[in-house]
Amino acid sequence: MGLFHPLAQVNGVEGLSLTASACNNFSAVTVASVIRRSYHKAVLQLYSLQQISMVRIYVHNKPLFLIDKVTDEVEDYLHRPDTVFIDELNSPAISTILKEMEKDSVYASVFQYQNAEALLDAFKSHLTLVKAAGGVVYTPDKELLLIFRKGKWDLPKGKLDDGEKLEDCAAREIREETGVEVVRIVLPLQVSYHTYHEKDKHILKESHWFLMETDKKSNLTPQLEEDIERCEWVPLSTLEKYKSNMHASIVEVLSEGERLFKQKQR
């Protein structure tokens, strides 16, 4: 089949709370701490093993869907005349769809293949992959941490160092960018993808997100050398007004974190 098809052809897991009894030379607190760490490690591993059926990559703040089957969400996009559809996996097809996404006339793209994970791997091979991690951080007072960078509200995140664990990277970047110390990882969130150009490289950034908790609303120190102008603790009740000035990928991450945070408060 050809590369492009006209429109007419396109038919809470929560953090663990437990009571531990003292055992041998271990205190109850020590036993609980070990079990809690093991529990969160198991949750992280479980999320990493989830099968991929759809990936959303943001190119110029527009969605490019990588799918193995058409879902209701994707079908809505396919009914638009300004959505590009491709169903043939090869390097020229990837180059073509990325170039199409740069056009103002294109609203979104859908790339379908029999295996969405293999499709994602093909994009990772075609582009320069950069891994990063960050977090949706909340306080006991129901406030979430936001940063303001390059004219947009954002979430703290940064590149993964060699040999660094993703959750350690997220906590480190939050501390470096805002001065906030994370005390607990509550739950892994989604993995987001977006592209950008850096010198002569076309980058695919893979950002791993976590719902995280801090025990107090500490003073904020924006990392100016990373173009962070300010940091704010934002009450959950006022969060919606900030989303209008965010990149679409960040809105998705924040909305997921907000939903899970509200579930945890029930």
Short mmCIF file of N, CA and C in Angstrom, two decimals, residues 99-185:
data_model
loop_
_atom_site.label_atom_id
_atom_site.label_comp_id
_atom_site.label_asym_id
_atom_site.label_seq_id
_atom_site.Cartn_x
_atom_site.Cartn_y
_atom_site.Cartn_z
N LYS A 99 8.79 15.05 8.38
CA LYS A 99 8.77 16.28 7.57
C LYS A 99 7.35 16.81 7.43
N GLU A 100 6.39 15.91 7.27
CA GLU A 100 4.99 16.33 7.18
C GLU A 100 4.54 17.03 8.46
N MET A 101 5.02 16.55 9.59
CA MET A 101 4.63 17.13 10.87
C MET A 101 5.13 18.56 11.04
N GLU A 102 6.12 18.95 10.28
CA GLU A 102 6.65 20.31 10.37
C GLU A 102 5.76 21.32 9.64
N LYS A 103 4.85 20.83 8.82
CA LYS A 103 3.98 21.71 8.04
C LYS A 103 2.84 22.25 8.91
N ASP A 104 2.55 23.52 8.76
CA ASP A 104 1.45 24.14 9.51
C ASP A 104 0.10 23.52 9.14
N SER A 105 0.01 22.99 7.93
CA SER A 105 -1.26 22.44 7.45
C SER A 105 -1.58 21.07 8.04
N VAL A 106 -0.61 20.45 8.73
CA VAL A 106 -0.81 19.12 9.31
C VAL A 106 -1.13 19.26 10.80
N TYR A 107 -2.23 18.64 11.21
CA TYR A 107 -2.69 18.71 12.60
C TYR A 107 -2.13 17.58 13.45
N ALA A 108 -2.04 16.39 12.85
CA ALA A 108 -1.56 15.20 13.56
C ALA A 108 -1.17 14.14 12.54
N SER A 109 -0.52 13.08 13.03
CA SER A 109 -0.16 11.96 12.16
C SER A 109 -0.40 10.65 12.90
N VAL A 110 -0.72 9.62 12.10
CA VAL A 110 -0.93 8.28 12.63
C VAL A 110 -0.07 7.32 11.83
N PHE A 111 0.75 6.55 12.53
CA PHE A 111 1.64 5.57 11.90
C PHE A 111 1.25 4.21 12.45
N GLN A 112 0.69 3.35 11.59
CA GLN A 112 0.21 2.05 12.04
C GLN A 112 1.13 0.94 11.53
N TYR A 113 1.41 -0.01 12.43
CA TYR A 113 2.23 -1.17 12.10
C TYR A 113 1.76 -2.32 12.99
N GLN A 114 2.13 -3.53 12.62
CA GLN A 114 1.64 -4.70 13.36
C GLN A 114 2.14 -4.78 14.79
N ASN A 115 3.23 -4.09 15.10
CA ASN A 115 3.81 -4.11 16.44
C ASN A 115 4.23 -2.70 16.82
N ALA A 116 3.49 -2.09 17.75
CA ALA A 116 3.77 -0.70 18.12
C ALA A 116 5.14 -0.54 18.77
N GLU A 117 5.57 -1.55 19.52
CA GLU A 117 6.87 -1.46 20.18
C GLU A 117 8.00 -1.48 19.15
N ALA A 118 7.86 -2.32 18.12
CA ALA A 118 8.86 -2.35 17.05
C ALA A 118 8.87 -1.02 16.29
N LEU A 119 7.71 -0.43 16.16
CA LEU A 119 7.59 0.87 15.51
C LEU A 119 8.33 1.94 16.31
N LEU A 120 8.15 1.92 17.62
CA LEU A 120 8.85 2.87 18.48
C LEU A 120 10.36 2.65 18.40
N ASP A 121 10.79 1.39 18.39
CA ASP A 121 12.22 1.09 18.27
C ASP A 121 12.79 1.64 16.97
N ALA A 122 12.00 1.59 15.90
CA ALA A 122 12.46 2.12 14.61
C ALA A 122 12.67 3.63 14.69
N PHE A 123 11.78 4.33 15.39
CA PHE A 123 11.94 5.78 15.56
C PHE A 123 13.16 6.08 16.43
N LYS A 124 13.38 5.26 17.46
CA LYS A 124 14.55 5.46 18.32
C LYS A 124 15.85 5.28 17.54
N SER A 125 15.84 4.34 16.59
CA SER A 125 17.03 4.11 15.78
C SER A 125 17.23 5.22 14.75
N HIS A 126 16.13 5.74 14.24
CA HIS A 126 16.19 6.77 13.20
C HIS A 126 16.64 8.12 13.76
N LEU A 127 16.23 8.42 15.00
CA LEU A 127 16.55 9.68 15.65
C LEU A 127 17.62 9.46 16.72
N THR A 128 18.09 10.54 17.30
CA THR A 128 19.05 10.45 18.41
C THR A 128 18.28 10.41 19.72
N LEU A 129 18.33 9.29 20.42
CA LEU A 129 17.54 9.10 21.63
C LEU A 129 18.24 9.73 22.84
N VAL A 130 17.49 10.53 23.58
CA VAL A 130 17.96 11.11 24.84
C VAL A 130 16.96 10.73 25.92
N LYS A 131 17.44 10.08 26.99
CA LYS A 131 16.56 9.67 28.08
C LYS A 131 16.60 10.70 29.21
N ALA A 132 15.44 10.92 29.81
CA ALA A 132 15.32 11.89 30.90
C ALA A 132 14.30 11.37 31.91
N ALA A 133 14.25 12.03 33.06
CA ALA A 133 13.27 11.67 34.09
C ALA A 133 12.87 12.92 34.85
N GLY A 134 11.64 12.91 35.35
CA GLY A 134 11.14 14.04 36.11
C GLY A 134 9.95 13.63 36.95
N GLY A 135 9.33 14.61 37.62
CA GLY A 135 8.26 14.24 38.52
C GLY A 135 7.17 15.27 38.69
N VAL A 136 6.00 14.74 39.06
CA VAL A 136 4.89 15.55 39.56
C VAL A 136 4.99 15.46 41.08
N VAL A 137 5.39 16.55 41.72
CA VAL A 137 5.69 16.56 43.15
C VAL A 137 4.58 17.28 43.91
N TYR A 138 4.10 16.67 44.99
CA TYR A 138 3.06 17.31 45.78
C TYR A 138 3.45 17.36 47.26
N THR A 139 2.79 18.26 47.98
CA THR A 139 3.01 18.42 49.42
C THR A 139 1.79 17.91 50.18
N PRO A 140 1.90 17.75 51.50
CA PRO A 140 0.73 17.38 52.30
C PRO A 140 -0.40 18.42 52.22
N ASP A 141 -0.07 19.65 51.81
CA ASP A 141 -1.08 20.71 51.70
C ASP A 141 -1.79 20.72 50.36
N LYS A 142 -1.63 19.66 49.57
CA LYS A 142 -2.30 19.52 48.27
C LYS A 142 -1.86 20.60 47.28
N GLU A 143 -0.57 20.83 47.23
CA GLU A 143 0.00 21.75 46.26
C GLU A 143 1.01 21.00 45.40
N LEU A 144 1.04 21.35 44.11
CA LEU A 144 1.94 20.70 43.16
C LEU A 144 3.02 21.68 42.72
N LEU A 145 4.17 21.13 42.38
CA LEU A 145 5.34 21.93 42.03
C LEU A 145 5.40 22.17 40.52
N LEU A 146 5.45 23.44 40.11
CA LEU A 146 5.61 23.81 38.71
C LEU A 146 6.81 24.73 38.56
N ILE A 147 7.41 24.70 37.36
CA ILE A 147 8.48 25.64 37.04
C ILE A 147 8.07 26.43 35.80
N PHE A 148 8.64 27.62 35.65
CA PHE A 148 8.37 28.46 34.48
C PHE A 148 9.67 28.58 33.70
N ARG A 149 9.67 28.02 32.48
CA ARG A 149 10.89 27.97 31.69
C ARG A 149 10.57 28.30 30.22
N LYS A 150 11.35 29.24 29.68
CA LYS A 150 11.22 29.62 28.26
C LYS A 150 9.79 29.96 27.89
N GLY A 151 9.14 30.72 28.76
CA GLY A 151 7.80 31.21 28.47
C GLY A 151 6.67 30.23 28.68
N LYS A 152 6.96 29.04 29.23
CA LYS A 152 5.94 28.02 29.44
C LYS A 152 6.03 27.47 30.87
N TRP A 153 4.86 27.10 31.40
CA TRP A 153 4.85 26.35 32.65
C TRP A 153 5.23 24.91 32.35
N ASP A 154 5.98 24.31 33.25
CA ASP A 154 6.60 23.02 32.97
C ASP A 154 6.73 22.23 34.27
N LEU A 155 7.19 21.00 34.14
CA LEU A 155 7.51 20.15 35.28
C LEU A 155 9.02 19.93 35.32
N PRO A 156 9.60 19.83 36.50
CA PRO A 156 11.05 19.61 36.59
C PRO A 156 11.44 18.24 36.05
N LYS A 157 12.46 18.24 35.22
CA LYS A 157 12.97 16.99 34.63
C LYS A 157 14.36 17.27 34.08
N GLY A 158 15.09 16.21 33.74
CA GLY A 158 16.41 16.39 33.15
C GLY A 158 16.99 15.09 32.64
N LYS A 159 18.12 15.20 31.97
CA LYS A 159 18.74 14.06 31.31
C LYS A 159 19.30 13.05 32.32
N LEU A 160 19.23 11.81 31.92
CA LEU A 160 19.73 10.69 32.72
C LEU A 160 21.24 10.60 32.58
N ASP A 161 21.94 10.54 33.72
CA ASP A 161 23.39 10.34 33.70
C ASP A 161 23.72 8.87 33.46
N ASP A 162 24.92 8.61 32.98
CA ASP A 162 25.36 7.23 32.74
C ASP A 162 25.29 6.42 34.03
N GLY A 163 24.64 5.27 33.97
CA GLY A 163 24.55 4.38 35.12
C GLY A 163 23.54 4.79 36.17
N GLU A 164 22.82 5.87 35.95
CA GLU A 164 21.87 6.39 36.94
C GLU A 164 20.52 5.72 36.77
N LYS A 165 19.85 5.44 37.90
CA LYS A 165 18.49 4.91 37.85
C LYS A 165 17.52 6.05 37.54
N LEU A 166 16.44 5.69 36.87
CA LEU A 166 15.48 6.71 36.44
C LEU A 166 14.90 7.47 37.63
N GLU A 167 14.51 6.75 38.69
CA GLU A 167 13.91 7.42 39.84
C GLU A 167 14.92 8.31 40.56
N ASP A 168 16.19 7.91 40.56
CA ASP A 168 17.24 8.75 41.16
C ASP A 168 17.46 10.01 40.32
N CYS A 169 17.40 9.84 39.01
CA CYS A 169 17.54 10.99 38.11
C CYS A 169 16.43 11.99 38.35
N ALA A 170 15.19 11.50 38.46
CA ALA A 170 14.05 12.39 38.68
C ALA A 170 14.21 13.19 39.97
N ALA A 171 14.58 12.51 41.05
CA ALA A 171 14.77 13.19 42.34
C ALA A 171 15.91 14.19 42.27
N ARG A 172 17.00 13.83 41.61
CA ARG A 172 18.15 14.74 41.49
C ARG A 172 17.80 15.99 40.69
N GLU A 173 17.12 15.80 39.57
CA GLU A 173 16.76 16.94 38.73
C GLU A 173 15.80 17.88 39.45
N ILE A 174 14.88 17.33 40.20
CA ILE A 174 13.95 18.16 40.97
C ILE A 174 14.72 18.98 42.00
N ARG A 175 15.66 18.35 42.67
CA ARG A 175 16.48 19.06 43.66
C ARG A 175 17.32 20.15 43.00
N GLU A 176 17.95 19.84 41.87
CA GLU A 176 18.81 20.81 41.19
C GLU A 176 18.02 21.96 40.59
N GLU A 177 16.85 21.67 40.03
CA GLU A 177 16.10 22.71 39.33
C GLU A 177 15.25 23.57 40.25
N THR A 178 14.88 23.03 41.43
CA THR A 178 13.96 23.76 42.31
C THR A 178 14.41 23.87 43.75
N GLY A 179 15.35 23.05 44.19
CA GLY A 179 15.76 23.02 45.59
C GLY A 179 14.91 22.12 46.46
N VAL A 180 13.94 21.42 45.88
CA VAL A 180 13.02 20.57 46.64
C VAL A 180 13.60 19.16 46.79
N GLU A 181 13.54 18.65 48.01
CA GLU A 181 13.98 17.28 48.30
C GLU A 181 12.76 16.35 48.27
N VAL A 182 12.80 15.37 47.38
CA VAL A 182 11.73 14.37 47.31
C VAL A 182 11.95 13.33 48.40
N VAL A 183 10.90 13.00 49.13
CA VAL A 183 11.03 12.01 50.21
C VAL A 183 10.47 10.64 49.82
N ARG A 184 9.63 10.60 48.78
CA ARG A 184 9.04 9.31 48.43
C ARG A 184 8.55 9.31 46.99
N ILE A 185 8.81 8.21 46.29
CA ILE A 185 8.21 7.97 44.99
C ILE A 185 6.91 7.21 45.22
#
